[in-house]
Amino acid sequence: MSPLLDELVQALRCLPGVGAKTAQRMAFHLLERDRIGARRLAEKLVAAAERIGQCSRCRTFSEEPICSLCRSPGRDDQLLCVVETPADLYAVEQATGYRGRYFVLHGRLSPLDGRGPRELGLD
């Protein structure tokens, strides 16, 4: 196999639930059937990695220093939903009519694993 193809397969394995065979199928699909899609995927991954950071208030993913949810005047400042990941925030947003604020932990407290408030960026 080509060294570059091998590197592509290994890079795809960083995705959750993607083992060697799945990564190989993805790589072959992109190279055999969807090179335009492969280029678009590569461009969007680079752009996202370079431009998406964390909101300084709620810590969700954002291209701006303060995300659109935190800037929204229609949010109830008396309600706070603490979630583990940005994916959880998006799930709550899509599935409910919740109109409060959020705080994203980016992990979970796990004292047995040495993950306390400091490791989650909390005072």
mmCIF file of C-alpha atoms in Angstrom:
data_model
loop_
_atom_site.group_PDB
_atom_site.id
_atom_site.type_symbol
_atom_site.label_atom_id
_atom_site.label_comp_id
_atom_site.label_asym_id
_atom_site.label_seq_id
_atom_site.Cartn_x
_atom_site.Cartn_y
_atom_site.Cartn_z
ATOM 1 C CA MET A 1 0.000 0.000 0.000
ATOM 2 C CA SER A 2 1.063 3.569 -0.592
ATOM 3 C CA PRO A 3 2.688 5.225 2.452
ATOM 4 C CA LEU A 4 0.411 8.259 2.012
ATOM 5 C CA LEU A 5 -2.688 6.048 1.799
ATOM 6 C CA ASP A 6 -1.535 4.256 4.944
ATOM 7 C CA GLU A 7 -1.165 7.635 6.691
ATOM 8 C CA LEU A 8 -4.676 8.621 5.569
ATOM 9 C CA VAL A 9 -6.112 5.412 7.004
ATOM 10 C CA GLN A 10 -4.280 6.000 10.287
ATOM 11 C CA ALA A 11 -5.511 9.609 10.422
ATOM 12 C CA LEU A 12 -9.134 8.518 9.946
ATOM 13 C CA ARG A 13 -8.781 6.155 12.907
ATOM 14 C CA CYS A 14 -8.757 9.155 15.256
ATOM 15 C CA LEU A 15 -12.540 9.350 14.833
ATOM 16 C CA PRO A 16 -14.625 7.640 17.528
ATOM 17 C CA GLY A 17 -15.791 4.172 16.577
ATOM 18 C CA VAL A 18 -13.542 4.028 13.500
ATOM 19 C CA GLY A 19 -11.255 1.041 13.456
ATOM 20 C CA ALA A 20 -8.757 -0.065 10.850
ATOM 21 C CA LYS A 21 -11.257 -1.624 8.422
ATOM 22 C CA THR A 22 -13.710 1.286 8.584
ATOM 23 C CA ALA A 23 -10.911 3.807 8.124
ATOM 24 C CA GLN A 24 -9.672 1.854 5.123
ATOM 25 C CA ARG A 25 -13.189 1.786 3.588
ATOM 26 C CA MET A 26 -13.518 5.555 4.139
ATOM 27 C CA ALA A 27 -10.150 6.252 2.534
ATOM 28 C CA PHE A 28 -10.882 4.052 -0.470
ATOM 29 C CA HIS A 29 -14.327 5.608 -0.913
ATOM 30 C CA LEU A 30 -12.939 9.136 -0.887
ATOM 31 C CA LEU A 31 -10.157 8.280 -3.330
ATOM 32 C CA GLU A 32 -12.196 6.058 -5.665
ATOM 33 C CA ARG A 33 -15.557 7.792 -5.742
ATOM 34 C CA ASP A 34 -15.517 11.253 -4.190
ATOM 35 C CA ARG A 35 -12.306 13.214 -4.607
ATOM 36 C CA ILE A 36 -14.252 16.492 -4.647
ATOM 37 C CA GLY A 37 -15.836 15.495 -1.332
ATOM 38 C CA ALA A 38 -12.400 14.567 0.009
ATOM 39 C CA ARG A 39 -11.034 18.005 -0.877
ATOM 40 C CA ARG A 40 -14.057 19.738 0.660
ATOM 41 C CA LEU A 41 -13.711 17.641 3.822
ATOM 42 C CA ALA A 42 -10.010 18.490 4.072
ATOM 43 C CA GLU A 43 -10.674 22.214 3.587
ATOM 44 C CA LYS A 44 -13.436 22.286 6.202
ATOM 45 C CA LEU A 45 -11.361 20.341 8.727
ATOM 46 C CA VAL A 46 -8.466 22.776 8.350
ATOM 47 C CA ALA A 47 -10.780 25.809 8.583
ATOM 48 C CA ALA A 48 -12.558 24.433 11.658
ATOM 49 C CA ALA A 49 -9.301 23.530 13.412
ATOM 50 C CA GLU A 50 -7.930 27.017 12.780
ATOM 51 C CA ARG A 51 -10.992 29.181 13.423
ATOM 52 C CA ILE A 52 -13.227 27.446 15.961
ATOM 53 C CA GLY A 53 -12.410 28.088 19.602
ATOM 54 C CA GLN A 54 -14.430 28.319 22.798
ATOM 55 C CA CYS A 55 -16.960 30.919 23.851
ATOM 56 C CA SER A 56 -15.483 32.867 26.753
ATOM 57 C CA ARG A 57 -18.769 32.622 28.685
ATOM 58 C CA CYS A 58 -20.269 29.176 28.188
ATOM 59 C CA ARG A 59 -17.250 27.419 26.619
ATOM 60 C CA THR A 60 -19.112 25.886 23.688
ATOM 61 C CA PHE A 61 -17.512 25.872 20.250
ATOM 62 C CA SER A 62 -17.600 29.263 18.577
ATOM 63 C CA GLU A 63 -15.850 31.265 15.879
ATOM 64 C CA GLU A 64 -16.483 34.415 17.917
ATOM 65 C CA PRO A 65 -15.199 35.292 21.414
ATOM 66 C CA ILE A 66 -18.818 35.120 22.647
ATOM 67 C CA CYS A 67 -21.170 32.666 20.918
ATOM 68 C CA SER A 68 -24.561 33.568 19.484
ATOM 69 C CA LEU A 69 -26.396 31.824 22.344
ATOM 70 C CA CYS A 70 -24.588 33.914 24.955
ATOM 71 C CA ARG A 71 -25.144 37.109 22.938
ATOM 72 C CA SER A 72 -28.880 36.421 22.616
ATOM 73 C CA PRO A 73 -30.949 38.843 24.729
ATOM 74 C CA GLY A 74 -33.848 36.354 24.702
ATOM 75 C CA ARG A 75 -32.082 33.948 27.041
ATOM 76 C CA ASP A 76 -33.132 33.669 30.691
ATOM 77 C CA ASP A 77 -30.159 34.549 32.921
ATOM 78 C CA GLN A 78 -31.858 32.836 35.881
ATOM 79 C CA LEU A 79 -31.542 29.384 34.272
ATOM 80 C CA LEU A 80 -28.273 27.532 33.803
ATOM 81 C CA CYS A 81 -27.883 24.142 32.137
ATOM 82 C CA VAL A 82 -24.504 22.500 32.776
ATOM 83 C CA VAL A 83 -23.579 19.979 30.084
ATOM 84 C CA GLU A 84 -20.579 17.725 29.566
ATOM 85 C CA THR A 85 -19.848 18.469 25.906
ATOM 86 C CA PRO A 86 -20.812 20.902 23.135
ATOM 87 C CA ALA A 87 -22.665 17.978 21.523
ATOM 88 C CA ASP A 88 -24.889 17.814 24.618
ATOM 89 C CA LEU A 89 -25.632 21.543 24.318
ATOM 90 C CA TYR A 90 -26.688 21.117 20.701
ATOM 91 C CA ALA A 91 -28.861 18.120 21.611
ATOM 92 C CA VAL A 92 -30.691 20.138 24.287
ATOM 93 C CA GLU A 93 -31.118 23.053 21.872
ATOM 94 C CA GLN A 94 -32.583 20.861 19.148
ATOM 95 C CA ALA A 95 -34.802 18.694 21.342
ATOM 96 C CA THR A 96 -36.286 21.182 23.793
ATOM 97 C CA GLY A 97 -37.568 24.706 24.159
ATOM 98 C CA TYR A 98 -34.939 25.539 26.785
ATOM 99 C CA ARG A 99 -34.274 29.296 26.801
ATOM 100 C CA GLY A 100 -31.695 29.597 29.587
ATOM 101 C CA ARG A 101 -27.918 29.822 29.580
ATOM 102 C CA TYR A 102 -25.381 27.008 29.291
ATOM 103 C CA PHE A 103 -22.032 26.022 30.712
ATOM 104 C CA VAL A 104 -19.975 23.329 28.953
ATOM 105 C CA LEU A 105 -17.613 21.317 31.147
ATOM 106 C CA HIS A 106 -15.630 19.675 28.303
ATOM 107 C CA GLY A 107 -15.395 16.521 30.367
ATOM 108 C CA ARG A 108 -16.728 15.111 33.572
ATOM 109 C CA LEU A 109 -15.613 15.222 37.156
ATOM 110 C CA SER A 110 -13.865 11.995 38.016
ATOM 111 C CA PRO A 111 -11.825 12.231 41.233
ATOM 112 C CA LEU A 112 -10.722 8.599 40.920
ATOM 113 C CA ASP A 113 -9.151 9.459 37.550
ATOM 114 C CA GLY A 114 -7.634 12.687 38.863
ATOM 115 C CA ARG A 115 -10.158 14.948 37.094
ATOM 116 C CA GLY A 116 -11.335 17.595 39.483
ATOM 117 C CA PRO A 117 -12.664 21.136 39.020
ATOM 118 C CA ARG A 118 -9.237 22.502 38.047
ATOM 119 C CA GLU A 119 -8.837 19.979 35.209
ATOM 120 C CA LEU A 120 -12.206 21.157 33.854
ATOM 121 C CA GLY A 121 -11.187 24.805 34.024
ATOM 122 C CA LEU A 122 -13.377 25.607 37.028
ATOM 123 C CA ASP A 123 -12.411 27.766 39.981
#
